[in-house]
Short mmCIF file of C-alpha atoms and ligand atoms in Angstrom, two decimals:
data_model
loop_
_atom_site.label_atom_id
_atom_site.label_comp_id
_atom_site.label_asym_id
_atom_site.label_seq_id
_atom_site.Cartn_x
_atom_site.Cartn_y
_atom_site.Cartn_z
CA UNK A 1 -17.90 26.04 -69.51
CA UNK A 2 -19.49 23.38 -67.34
CA UNK A 3 -18.92 19.64 -67.17
CA UNK A 4 -21.77 17.48 -68.41
CA UNK A 5 -20.87 14.25 -66.63
CA UNK A 6 -21.22 13.62 -62.91
CA UNK A 7 -21.36 10.63 -60.55
CA UNK A 8 -21.38 12.75 -57.40
CA UNK A 9 -18.08 14.25 -58.52
CA UNK A 10 -17.95 16.14 -61.78
CA UNK A 11 -15.68 14.59 -64.39
CA UNK A 12 -13.26 17.48 -64.96
CA UNK A 13 -13.09 17.55 -68.75
CA UNK A 14 -15.55 15.18 -70.43
CA UNK A 15 -14.48 14.58 -73.99
CA UNK A 16 -17.81 14.38 -75.89
CA UNK A 17 -17.57 17.82 -77.50
CA UNK A 18 -19.26 21.12 -76.66
CA UNK A 19 -22.95 21.86 -76.34
CA UNK A 20 -24.16 25.48 -76.20
CA UNK A 21 -27.29 26.33 -74.24
CA UNK A 22 -29.29 28.90 -76.21
CA UNK A 23 -32.12 30.91 -74.64
CA UNK A 24 -35.28 30.91 -76.78
CA UNK A 25 -36.08 34.35 -75.34
CA UNK A 26 -33.57 36.20 -77.53
CA UNK A 27 -31.08 33.66 -78.89
CA UNK A 28 -28.42 34.48 -76.26
CA UNK A 29 -25.90 31.77 -75.49
CA UNK A 30 -26.34 31.13 -71.77
CA UNK A 31 -23.37 28.83 -71.38
CA UNK A 32 -21.51 25.84 -72.75
CA UNK A 33 -21.37 22.26 -71.59
CA UNK A 34 -18.67 19.69 -72.21
CA UNK A 35 -20.68 16.61 -73.16
CA UNK A 36 -20.03 13.09 -71.92
CA UNK A 37 -18.11 10.81 -74.27
CA UNK A 38 -18.45 7.03 -74.39
CA UNK A 39 -15.54 6.76 -71.91
CA UNK A 40 -17.13 9.28 -69.52
CA UNK A 41 -20.40 7.38 -69.76
CA UNK A 42 -18.58 4.14 -68.84
CA UNK A 43 -17.06 5.84 -65.80
CA UNK A 44 -20.48 7.06 -64.61
CA UNK A 45 -22.15 3.67 -65.09
CA UNK A 46 -19.31 1.93 -63.26
CA UNK A 47 -19.73 4.28 -60.29
CA UNK A 48 -23.49 3.82 -60.31
CA UNK A 49 -23.11 0.04 -60.32
CA UNK A 50 -20.75 0.22 -57.35
CA UNK A 51 -23.03 2.58 -55.44
CA UNK A 52 -26.05 0.35 -56.03
CA UNK A 53 -24.41 -2.54 -54.15
CA UNK A 54 -24.58 -0.48 -50.96
CA UNK A 55 -27.61 1.72 -51.61
CA UNK A 56 -29.92 -1.30 -52.08
CA UNK A 57 -29.18 -2.40 -48.51
CA UNK A 58 -30.02 0.94 -46.88
CA UNK A 59 -33.47 0.68 -45.23
CA UNK A 60 -36.06 2.40 -47.43
CA UNK A 61 -37.14 4.94 -44.73
CA UNK A 62 -33.49 6.00 -44.41
CA UNK A 63 -33.33 6.48 -48.16
CA UNK A 64 -36.49 8.54 -47.80
CA UNK A 65 -34.78 10.86 -45.31
CA UNK A 66 -32.15 11.69 -47.93
CA UNK A 67 -34.86 12.46 -50.49
CA UNK A 68 -36.53 14.68 -47.88
CA UNK A 69 -33.30 16.65 -47.53
CA UNK A 70 -33.05 17.01 -51.30
CA UNK A 71 -36.60 18.40 -51.22
CA UNK A 72 -35.53 20.91 -48.56
CA UNK A 73 -32.53 21.97 -50.66
CA UNK A 74 -34.89 22.51 -53.61
CA UNK A 75 -37.11 24.68 -51.39
CA UNK A 76 -34.08 26.90 -50.69
CA UNK A 77 -33.19 27.10 -54.40
CA UNK A 78 -36.74 27.33 -55.76
CA UNK A 79 -36.45 30.90 -57.07
CA UNK A 80 -32.99 30.49 -58.62
CA UNK A 81 -33.77 27.18 -60.26
CA UNK A 82 -37.14 28.45 -61.48
CA UNK A 83 -35.48 31.48 -63.06
CA UNK A 84 -32.92 29.29 -64.81
CA UNK A 85 -35.69 27.01 -66.19
CA UNK A 86 -37.50 30.08 -67.48
CA UNK A 87 -34.34 31.49 -69.13
CA UNK A 88 -33.28 28.22 -70.74
CA UNK A 89 -36.65 26.69 -71.68
CA UNK A 90 -38.75 29.84 -72.10
CA UNK A 91 -41.79 29.05 -69.94
CA UNK A 92 -43.11 31.96 -67.88
CA UNK A 93 -41.64 32.38 -64.42
CA UNK A 94 -44.72 31.30 -62.45
CA UNK A 95 -44.88 28.08 -64.44
CA UNK A 96 -41.13 27.52 -64.06
CA UNK A 97 -41.33 27.98 -60.28
CA UNK A 98 -44.39 25.73 -60.33
CA UNK A 99 -42.22 23.10 -61.96
CA UNK A 100 -39.71 23.33 -59.09
CA UNK A 101 -42.62 23.16 -56.63
CA UNK A 102 -43.65 19.93 -58.33
CA UNK A 103 -40.18 18.55 -57.58
CA UNK A 104 -40.59 19.53 -53.94
CA UNK A 105 -44.01 17.87 -53.81
CA UNK A 106 -42.49 14.75 -55.35
CA UNK A 107 -39.76 14.69 -52.70
CA UNK A 108 -42.41 14.88 -49.95
CA UNK A 109 -44.44 12.16 -51.62
CA UNK A 110 -41.43 9.88 -52.06
CA UNK A 111 -40.38 10.41 -48.45
CA UNK A 112 -43.79 9.17 -47.25
CA UNK A 113 -43.73 6.38 -49.79
CA UNK A 114 -40.43 5.13 -48.40
CA UNK A 115 -42.43 3.70 -45.47
CA UNK A 116 -45.17 2.24 -47.67
CA UNK A 117 -43.53 -0.04 -50.24
CA UNK A 118 -46.03 -2.70 -49.30
CA UNK A 119 -46.19 -6.27 -50.52
CA UNK A 120 -49.21 -8.57 -50.16
CA UNK A 121 -49.34 -11.75 -48.11
CA UNK A 122 -51.39 -14.73 -49.31
CA UNK A 123 -52.81 -17.85 -47.72
CA UNK A 124 -50.87 -20.89 -48.83
CA UNK A 125 -52.86 -23.97 -49.89
CA UNK A 126 -50.31 -26.09 -48.02
CA UNK A 127 -50.29 -26.51 -44.20
CA UNK A 128 -47.64 -24.62 -42.25
CA UNK A 129 -46.52 -22.65 -45.29
CA UNK A 130 -46.37 -18.89 -45.53
CA UNK A 131 -46.60 -16.97 -48.79
CA UNK A 132 -45.98 -13.32 -49.43
CA UNK A 133 -44.49 -10.99 -51.97
CA UNK A 134 -41.75 -8.48 -51.46
CA UNK A 135 -40.26 -5.77 -53.63
CA UNK A 136 -36.58 -5.28 -54.35
CA UNK A 137 -34.78 -2.51 -56.24
CA UNK A 138 -34.02 -3.03 -59.92
CA UNK A 139 -30.53 -1.52 -60.18
CA UNK A 140 -29.71 1.44 -62.41
CA UNK A 141 -32.68 3.36 -63.78
CA UNK A 142 -31.94 5.34 -66.95
CA UNK A 143 -33.99 8.52 -67.16
CA UNK A 144 -34.18 10.31 -70.53
CA UNK A 145 -36.20 13.53 -70.42
CA UNK A 146 -37.82 16.00 -72.81
CA UNK A 147 -37.10 19.73 -73.05
CA UNK A 148 -40.51 20.97 -71.95
CA UNK A 149 -40.27 19.87 -68.31
CA UNK A 150 -36.53 20.13 -67.90
CA UNK A 151 -36.46 19.30 -64.17
CA UNK A 152 -39.86 18.06 -62.87
CA UNK A 153 -40.08 14.90 -64.97
CA UNK A 154 -36.66 13.85 -63.73
CA UNK A 155 -37.88 14.21 -60.14
CA UNK A 156 -40.98 12.08 -60.79
CA UNK A 157 -38.60 9.29 -61.69
CA UNK A 158 -35.54 9.98 -59.61
CA UNK A 159 -37.15 10.45 -56.18
CA UNK A 160 -39.31 7.34 -56.50
CA UNK A 161 -36.37 5.34 -57.87
CA UNK A 162 -34.17 6.49 -54.97
CA UNK A 163 -36.56 5.41 -52.21
CA UNK A 164 -37.02 2.12 -54.07
CA UNK A 165 -33.27 1.58 -53.72
CA UNK A 166 -32.26 2.20 -57.33
CA UNK A 167 -29.51 4.45 -58.65
CA UNK A 168 -30.33 6.91 -61.41
CA UNK A 169 -28.47 7.94 -64.56
CA UNK A 170 -30.08 10.99 -66.17
CA UNK A 171 -29.75 12.16 -69.74
CA UNK A 172 -31.60 15.47 -70.02
CA UNK A 173 -32.68 17.11 -73.27
CA UNK A 174 -29.83 18.77 -75.16
CA UNK A 175 -32.03 21.91 -75.19
CA UNK A 176 -31.92 22.30 -71.40
CA UNK A 177 -28.53 21.15 -70.08
CA UNK A 178 -27.94 24.00 -67.62
CA UNK A 179 -31.07 23.27 -65.61
CA UNK A 180 -29.86 19.67 -65.27
CA UNK A 181 -26.40 20.80 -64.11
CA UNK A 182 -28.05 23.02 -61.48
CA UNK A 183 -30.23 20.17 -60.20
CA UNK A 184 -27.23 17.86 -60.01
CA UNK A 185 -25.31 20.46 -57.99
CA UNK A 186 -28.20 20.83 -55.54
CA UNK A 187 -28.35 17.04 -55.11
CA UNK A 188 -24.57 16.67 -54.79
CA UNK A 189 -24.59 19.06 -51.84
CA UNK A 190 -27.02 16.81 -49.92
CA UNK A 191 -25.57 13.47 -50.99
CA UNK A 192 -21.98 14.39 -50.23
CA UNK A 193 -23.04 15.47 -46.72
CA UNK A 194 -24.10 11.84 -46.22
CA UNK A 195 -21.03 10.42 -47.99
CA UNK A 196 -22.99 9.12 -51.01
CA UNK A 197 -21.68 9.14 -54.57
CA UNK A 198 -22.97 7.34 -57.63
CA UNK A 199 -26.62 7.45 -56.50
CA UNK A 200 -27.80 10.33 -58.71
CA UNK A 201 -25.76 10.67 -61.89
CA UNK A 202 -25.80 12.89 -64.93
CA UNK A 203 -24.65 12.33 -68.51
CA UNK A 204 -25.26 15.18 -70.92
CA UNK A 205 -24.90 14.28 -74.56
CA UNK A 206 -26.71 14.01 -77.85
CA UNK A 207 -29.67 11.63 -78.02
CA UNK A 208 -28.12 9.73 -80.93
CA UNK A 209 -24.92 9.01 -78.99
CA UNK A 210 -25.34 8.91 -75.20
CA UNK A 211 -29.10 8.32 -75.35
CA UNK A 212 -28.63 5.46 -77.80
CA UNK A 213 -25.87 3.98 -75.62
CA UNK A 214 -28.27 3.91 -72.67
CA UNK A 215 -31.00 2.16 -74.65
CA UNK A 216 -28.61 -0.64 -75.60
CA UNK A 217 -26.96 -0.98 -72.18
CA UNK A 218 -27.91 -4.24 -70.43
CA UNK A 219 -26.66 -2.78 -67.16
CA UNK A 220 -29.74 -0.53 -67.18
CA UNK A 221 -32.78 -2.74 -66.48
CA UNK A 222 -35.28 0.11 -66.80
CA UNK A 223 -35.33 3.04 -69.21
CA UNK A 224 -37.86 5.72 -68.31
CA UNK A 225 -38.29 7.79 -71.45
CA UNK A 226 -40.22 11.04 -71.85
CA UNK A 227 -40.42 12.51 -75.33
CA UNK A 228 -42.05 12.27 -78.73
CA UNK A 229 -43.98 9.23 -79.90
CA UNK A 230 -41.60 8.93 -82.86
CA UNK A 231 -38.66 8.46 -80.48
CA UNK A 232 -40.78 6.31 -78.18
CA UNK A 233 -41.17 3.66 -80.88
CA UNK A 234 -37.40 3.54 -81.27
CA UNK A 235 -36.86 3.35 -77.50
CA UNK A 236 -39.40 0.52 -77.08
CA UNK A 237 -37.87 -1.49 -79.94
CA UNK A 238 -34.26 -1.02 -78.86
CA UNK A 239 -34.79 -1.74 -75.17
CA UNK A 240 -37.27 -4.52 -76.00
CA UNK A 241 -34.69 -6.26 -78.16
CA UNK A 242 -32.62 -6.86 -75.01
CA UNK A 243 -35.79 -7.60 -72.97
CA UNK A 244 -35.19 -4.54 -70.83
CA UNK A 245 -38.11 -2.66 -69.33
CA UNK A 246 -39.39 0.68 -70.54
CA UNK A 247 -41.61 3.29 -68.98
CA UNK A 248 -42.85 5.51 -71.80
CA UNK A 249 -44.37 8.99 -71.46
CA UNK A 250 -44.94 10.13 -75.04
CA UNK A 251 -46.98 12.60 -77.04
CA UNK A 252 -50.54 13.69 -76.29
CA UNK A 253 -53.38 15.13 -78.35
CA UNK A 254 -55.71 16.22 -75.64
CA UNK A 255 -59.35 17.18 -75.96
CA UNK A 256 -62.11 18.85 -74.00
CA UNK A 257 -65.81 18.22 -74.62
CA UNK A 258 -67.76 21.35 -73.78
CA UNK A 259 -71.47 20.71 -73.15
CA UNK A 260 -74.04 23.48 -73.43
CA UNK A 261 -74.97 23.05 -69.74
CA UNK A 262 -71.39 23.75 -68.60
CA UNK A 263 -70.31 26.67 -66.46
CA UNK A 264 -68.93 28.59 -69.45
CA UNK A 265 -66.89 31.09 -67.43
CA UNK A 266 -65.04 28.26 -65.77
CA UNK A 267 -64.59 26.48 -69.09
CA UNK A 268 -63.20 29.60 -70.77
CA UNK A 269 -60.45 29.98 -68.18
CA UNK A 270 -59.55 26.29 -68.37
CA UNK A 271 -59.47 26.32 -72.17
CA UNK A 272 -57.20 29.35 -72.40
CA UNK A 273 -54.75 28.06 -69.77
CA UNK A 274 -54.77 24.56 -71.31
CA UNK A 275 -54.15 25.74 -74.87
CA UNK A 276 -51.85 28.74 -74.32
CA UNK A 277 -49.97 27.77 -71.11
CA UNK A 278 -46.29 26.88 -71.69
CA UNK A 279 -46.88 28.21 -75.24
CA UNK A 280 -48.70 24.99 -76.12
CA UNK A 281 -45.63 22.90 -75.27
CA UNK A 282 -47.04 20.63 -72.57
CA UNK A 283 -47.72 16.98 -73.25
CA UNK A 284 -51.14 17.74 -71.73
CA UNK A 285 -51.75 20.93 -73.74
CA UNK A 286 -55.33 21.29 -74.95
CA UNK A 287 -55.26 20.76 -78.72
CA UNK A 288 -58.88 19.91 -79.60
CA UNK A 289 -62.02 21.59 -78.22
CA UNK A 290 -65.37 19.95 -79.06
CA UNK A 291 -68.17 22.48 -78.50
CA UNK A 292 -71.88 21.64 -78.43
CA UNK A 293 -73.41 23.55 -81.36
CA UNK A 294 -75.94 25.60 -79.36
CA UNK A 295 -73.22 27.45 -77.44
CA UNK A 296 -70.46 27.39 -80.09
CA UNK A 297 -70.87 30.84 -81.76
CA UNK A 298 -70.98 32.66 -78.44
CA UNK A 299 -68.18 30.69 -76.82
CA UNK A 300 -65.87 31.07 -79.82
CA UNK A 301 -66.35 34.86 -79.71
CA UNK A 302 -65.46 34.90 -76.01
CA UNK A 303 -62.44 32.73 -76.73
CA UNK A 304 -61.20 35.13 -79.41
CA UNK A 305 -61.57 38.02 -76.97
CA UNK A 306 -59.61 36.14 -74.35
CA UNK A 307 -56.84 35.33 -76.87
CA UNK A 308 -56.52 39.03 -77.71
CA UNK A 309 -55.57 39.62 -74.08
CA UNK A 310 -52.74 37.06 -73.97
CA UNK A 311 -49.54 39.05 -73.43
CA UNK A 312 -46.70 37.44 -75.38
CA UNK A 313 -43.05 38.16 -74.65
CA UNK A 314 -40.20 37.78 -72.17
CA UNK A 315 -41.18 34.94 -69.81
CA UNK A 316 -39.26 36.60 -66.97
CA UNK A 317 -41.54 39.65 -67.12
CA UNK A 318 -44.29 39.14 -64.51
CA UNK A 319 -47.01 40.43 -66.85
CA UNK A 320 -46.25 37.94 -69.65
CA UNK A 321 -48.65 35.02 -70.12
CA UNK A 322 -46.97 33.30 -73.06
CA UNK A 323 -43.25 32.98 -73.74
CA UNK A 324 -41.41 31.71 -76.82
CA UNK A 325 -41.26 28.26 -78.38
CA UNK A 326 -38.11 26.29 -77.60
CA UNK A 327 -36.19 26.88 -80.85
CA UNK A 328 -36.33 27.73 -84.58
CA UNK A 329 -37.31 24.14 -85.49
CA UNK A 330 -40.37 24.44 -83.26
CA UNK A 331 -41.32 27.70 -85.02
CA UNK A 332 -40.98 25.93 -88.39
CA UNK A 333 -43.17 23.05 -87.15
CA UNK A 334 -45.81 25.64 -86.14
CA UNK A 335 -45.69 27.32 -89.58
CA UNK A 336 -45.83 23.96 -91.33
CA UNK A 337 -48.73 22.85 -89.13
CA UNK A 338 -50.77 25.96 -89.96
CA UNK A 339 -50.08 25.44 -93.67
CA UNK A 340 -51.33 21.84 -93.57
CA UNK A 341 -54.37 22.80 -91.50
CA UNK A 342 -55.32 25.36 -94.18
CA UNK A 343 -54.70 22.86 -96.99
CA UNK A 344 -57.07 20.41 -95.31
CA UNK A 345 -59.87 22.96 -94.99
CA UNK A 346 -59.22 24.37 -91.50
CA UNK A 347 -60.02 28.06 -91.07
CA UNK A 348 -57.63 30.08 -88.92
CA UNK A 349 -59.88 32.47 -87.00
CA UNK A 350 -57.25 33.92 -84.67
CA UNK A 351 -53.44 34.15 -84.85
CA UNK A 352 -51.46 31.90 -87.15
CA UNK A 353 -48.38 34.13 -87.47
CA UNK A 354 -44.78 34.14 -86.35
CA UNK A 355 -43.78 37.16 -84.25
CA UNK A 356 -40.32 38.59 -84.89
CA UNK A 357 -39.06 39.92 -81.55
CA UNK A 358 -35.47 40.32 -80.30
CA UNK A 359 -34.23 37.20 -82.08
CA UNK A 360 -36.58 35.03 -79.97
CA UNK A 361 -38.86 32.17 -81.06
CA UNK A 362 -42.29 33.76 -80.65
CA UNK A 363 -45.57 32.82 -82.35
CA UNK A 364 -49.21 33.83 -81.98
CA UNK A 365 -51.58 31.54 -80.08
CA UNK A 366 -53.92 30.24 -82.73
CA UNK A 367 -57.57 29.24 -83.03
CA UNK A 368 -58.70 27.10 -85.95
CA UNK A 369 -62.22 26.14 -86.98
CA UNK A 370 -61.67 22.51 -87.99
CA UNK A 371 -63.63 19.67 -89.52
CA UNK A 372 -63.59 16.33 -87.69
CA UNK A 373 -62.31 14.43 -90.73
CA UNK A 374 -59.11 16.52 -91.16
CA UNK A 375 -56.11 14.11 -90.92
CA UNK A 376 -53.99 16.78 -89.19
CA UNK A 377 -56.27 16.47 -86.14
CA UNK A 378 -54.58 13.17 -85.38
CA UNK A 379 -51.15 14.78 -84.98
CA UNK A 380 -49.54 16.42 -81.98
CA UNK A 381 -48.25 19.78 -83.29
CA UNK A 382 -46.16 20.97 -80.36
CA UNK A 383 -47.29 24.61 -80.48
CA UNK A 384 -50.24 26.75 -79.29
CA UNK A 385 -52.76 25.73 -81.97
CA UNK A 386 -56.29 24.91 -80.81
CA UNK A 387 -58.79 23.14 -83.09
CA UNK A 388 -62.45 24.07 -82.55
CA UNK A 389 -65.00 21.46 -83.63
CA UNK A 390 -68.77 21.65 -83.20
CA UNK A 391 -70.83 18.60 -82.25
CA UNK A 392 -74.53 17.75 -81.81
CA UNK A 393 -74.59 14.90 -79.28
CA UNK A 394 -72.26 13.54 -76.64
CA UNK A 395 -71.81 10.08 -78.20
CA UNK A 396 -70.59 11.73 -81.42
CA UNK A 397 -68.21 13.99 -79.48
CA UNK A 398 -66.75 11.04 -77.56
CA UNK A 399 -66.25 9.13 -80.83
CA UNK A 400 -64.37 12.05 -82.39
CA UNK A 401 -62.48 12.68 -79.20
CA UNK A 402 -61.17 9.11 -79.06
CA UNK A 403 -60.43 8.89 -82.78
CA UNK A 404 -56.73 9.84 -82.48
CA UNK A 405 -53.64 7.66 -81.94
CA UNK A 406 -52.73 9.35 -78.64
CA UNK A 407 -54.43 8.86 -75.25
CA UNK A 408 -52.99 11.12 -72.57
CA UNK A 409 -55.37 13.69 -71.03
CA UNK A 410 -59.06 14.52 -71.54
CA UNK A 411 -61.86 16.49 -69.95
CA UNK A 412 -65.56 17.24 -70.06
CA UNK A 413 -67.19 20.46 -68.92
CA UNK A 414 -70.75 19.86 -67.83
CA UNK A 415 -73.11 20.27 -64.88
CA UNK A 416 -75.05 17.17 -65.90
CA UNK A 417 -74.19 14.08 -63.88
CA UNK A 418 -75.22 11.72 -66.67
CA UNK A 419 -72.95 13.37 -69.21
CA UNK A 420 -70.03 13.37 -66.76
CA UNK A 421 -70.48 9.70 -65.88
CA UNK A 422 -70.88 8.72 -69.55
CA UNK A 423 -67.55 10.44 -70.29
CA UNK A 424 -65.89 8.60 -67.38
CA UNK A 425 -67.41 5.20 -68.22
CA UNK A 426 -65.82 2.40 -70.25
CA UNK A 427 -67.50 3.80 -73.40
CA UNK A 428 -66.23 7.30 -72.57
CA UNK A 429 -62.74 8.80 -72.72
CA UNK A 430 -59.98 6.32 -73.64
CA UNK A 431 -57.23 8.41 -72.03
CA UNK A 432 -55.00 7.83 -69.00
CA UNK A 433 -56.35 11.03 -67.45
CA UNK A 434 -60.03 12.04 -67.49
CA UNK A 435 -61.22 15.21 -65.79
CA UNK A 436 -64.59 16.80 -65.11
CA UNK A 437 -64.74 20.60 -65.03
CA UNK A 438 -60.93 20.81 -64.96
CA UNK A 439 -58.71 21.40 -68.01
CA UNK A 440 -56.40 18.81 -69.54
CA UNK A 441 -53.12 20.19 -68.15
CA UNK A 442 -51.79 20.67 -64.63
CA UNK A 443 -52.05 17.21 -63.06
CA UNK A 444 -51.37 16.71 -59.35
CA UNK A 445 -48.47 14.44 -58.42
CA UNK A 446 -50.59 12.23 -56.12
CA UNK A 447 -52.20 10.38 -59.03
CA UNK A 448 -50.45 8.06 -61.47
CA UNK A 449 -49.59 10.16 -64.53
CA UNK A 450 -49.50 8.81 -68.07
CA UNK A 451 -51.51 7.82 -71.11
CA UNK A 452 -52.71 5.03 -73.35
CA UNK A 453 -52.19 4.10 -77.01
CA UNK A 454 -49.31 6.01 -78.64
CA UNK A 455 -48.73 7.94 -75.41
CA UNK A 456 -46.95 4.77 -74.36
CA UNK A 457 -48.87 3.28 -71.41
CA UNK A 458 -46.39 4.35 -68.71
CA UNK A 459 -47.44 5.65 -65.30
CA UNK A 460 -45.26 7.93 -63.17
CA UNK A 461 -45.39 9.96 -59.95
CA UNK A 462 -48.15 9.04 -57.47
CA UNK A 463 -50.48 6.12 -56.65
CA UNK A 464 -48.65 2.79 -57.13
CA UNK A 465 -46.41 4.00 -59.98
CA UNK A 466 -43.43 3.00 -57.78
CA UNK A 467 -43.94 -0.64 -58.73
CA UNK A 468 -42.32 0.02 -62.12
CA UNK A 469 -39.04 0.81 -60.35
CA UNK A 470 -38.84 -2.45 -58.38
CA UNK A 471 -38.87 -6.17 -59.00
CA UNK A 472 -41.49 -8.36 -57.35
CA UNK A 473 -40.45 -11.51 -55.57
CA UNK A 474 -42.95 -14.16 -54.46
CA UNK A 475 -41.73 -15.96 -51.36
CA UNK A 476 -43.01 -19.27 -49.94
CA UNK A 477 -41.69 -20.54 -46.62
CA UNK A 478 -42.28 -24.09 -45.41
CA UNK A 479 -42.11 -24.26 -41.60
CA UNK A 480 -43.46 -27.83 -41.37
CA UNK A 481 -41.44 -31.06 -41.42
CA UNK A 482 -43.31 -32.34 -44.51
CA UNK A 483 -42.84 -31.53 -48.19
CA UNK A 484 -46.38 -31.26 -49.59
CA UNK A 485 -46.46 -30.31 -53.26
CA UNK A 486 -48.82 -27.75 -54.72
CA UNK A 487 -51.91 -28.96 -56.63
CA UNK A 488 -51.88 -32.12 -54.42
CA UNK A 489 -49.24 -33.82 -56.59
CA UNK A 490 -47.72 -36.93 -54.99
CA UNK A 491 -44.13 -37.72 -55.97
CA UNK A 492 -42.78 -40.37 -53.60
CA UNK A 493 -39.80 -42.71 -53.96
P1 NAD B 501 -37.77 14.23 -78.25
O1 NAD B 501 -38.40 12.91 -78.52
O2 NAD B 501 -37.22 15.01 -79.38
O3 NAD B 501 -36.57 14.06 -77.20
C1 NAD B 501 -36.76 13.44 -75.95
C2 NAD B 501 -35.42 12.92 -75.43
O4 NAD B 501 -34.96 11.87 -76.28
C3 NAD B 501 -34.31 13.98 -75.41
O5 NAD B 501 -33.58 13.86 -74.21
C4 NAD B 501 -33.46 13.56 -76.60
O6 NAD B 501 -32.11 13.97 -76.47
C5 NAD B 501 -33.58 12.05 -76.49
N1 NAD B 501 -33.15 11.29 -77.69
C6 NAD B 501 -33.09 11.70 -78.98
N2 NAD B 501 -32.61 10.70 -79.75
C7 NAD B 501 -32.39 9.63 -78.94
C8 NAD B 501 -31.92 8.29 -79.14
N3 NAD B 501 -31.56 7.84 -80.35
N4 NAD B 501 -31.84 7.48 -78.08
C9 NAD B 501 -32.22 7.90 -76.85
N5 NAD B 501 -32.64 9.15 -76.59
C10 NAD B 501 -32.74 10.01 -77.63
O7 NAD B 501 -38.88 15.09 -77.45
P2 NAD B 501 -38.84 16.64 -77.06
O8 NAD B 501 -39.01 17.48 -78.26
O9 NAD B 501 -37.68 16.91 -76.14
O10 NAD B 501 -40.16 16.73 -76.13
C11 NAD B 501 -41.44 16.95 -76.62
C12 NAD B 501 -42.23 15.66 -76.67
O11 NAD B 501 -42.25 15.03 -75.39
C13 NAD B 501 -43.69 15.89 -77.00
O12 NAD B 501 -44.13 14.89 -77.89
C14 NAD B 501 -44.40 15.76 -75.67
O13 NAD B 501 -45.76 15.40 -75.74
C15 NAD B 501 -43.58 14.70 -75.02
N6 NAD B 501 -43.73 14.72 -73.57
C16 NAD B 501 -44.49 13.75 -72.98
C17 NAD B 501 -44.71 13.78 -71.62
C18 NAD B 501 -45.57 12.74 -70.96
O14 NAD B 501 -45.51 12.65 -69.75
N7 NAD B 501 -46.35 11.99 -71.68
C19 NAD B 501 -44.12 14.78 -70.83
C20 NAD B 501 -43.32 15.74 -71.45
C21 NAD B 501 -43.14 15.70 -72.84
#
């Protein structure tokens, strides 16, 4: 039994009830967590508030050094943590270790960033006045994460927030509590060496209790939420009602446009990885493939052949390419999705079945020949189902591609410069991420990550995403002995 509440020290016996962690590989109970109660939550927030008073005054490059050490600790624990992610979440080991590598990359990025939290300076319209802007930390950042990236998404937020001078309170998914406990332990080791407590904090609990408490808590100026669009609406409304800030990373419904002039070998590999990787449980998973008619019959045959070679099973086995879905509910959503696809005229041409194996949550990766008008195409079904849709010209494909509520990741495969630039232009993809000859999943941390429309509009990780974690202050200094007013206004007694 492990504690699920920590402010640098674990609260010995949190009183929010027990939470089992169940492996989707075979239904084994991996461990139990004592969840945080309302009182435990209060204790953690109080400690975070106290810690913030000091942390905000530590020079940013010094904060960066601590993040660098956390990155080094993650390097040492990469294999162990990756294995735990694989066991608890079900993604294959290489992807799980890749997720830990992403945390390490984020730590490196944040360390560099800690010397680059730049503000602009402006020319004042008044003589002997200086104007500039500076950035200050916000306070406590609440981070609520989804099950499918149990550790990396936290690091996108936490490492940037830390160098910005914020403290973090993390509520992980109730599906993956053990991975969060492990991360907290790794961080505690580094932070306690430097005498810091209350900087990185953990509260494990149900979304409807602890998560809800965070949304309503005025002591948390920013809630960074990663999860479904359905929940995202609730988060935006609840936090908005108190005029708090939100950073939303919600559902995707990602598409690739495959032109007949594309390098089809390259495209095939990208399509299979994008649709089948993480068993179709990435926000950036490829869900819709638009294929130019001339090459469609041939390409679909090659795709079916490739799907036949996908080895499904234990994600810890090095030869496995696709592990289980997260739980029984996810399997039911897959079955229900296939049923509705069929009802609406979609033809399942590969897969479509649940696989009974060792009490795990396995399904077949699935290919569907779909019609562009099917309403189900507008939904994110969080499972490895790929819609195949033929098109005749690029403008039509772009129209269909954009005709969904979500706007996360997109790609075109082509060797034609005009087609690529059309896709990237203002009348092209309407997504936050647009790739050429690269699949929809597997973004690098250096860019700002996030999507438009019902994906929520948030941006995390690289570029200038750090600005969401700070408050901007415009400063004007008068070093003259006069008091000139802006806009030439005269106000004299
Ligand atoms: P989910 O919406 O079910 O849960 C997300 C988080 O919300 C969990 O921690 C959950 O406990 C919490 N929660 C539930 N009720 C709450 C409440 N009332 N108040 C506050 N928090 C509450 O999502 P999921 O099934 O864990 O994850 C899958 C979804 O996440 C997919 O839609 C996927 O596309 C999305 N996702 C998006 C991104 C992105 O960057 N855009 C990344 C990963 C996952």
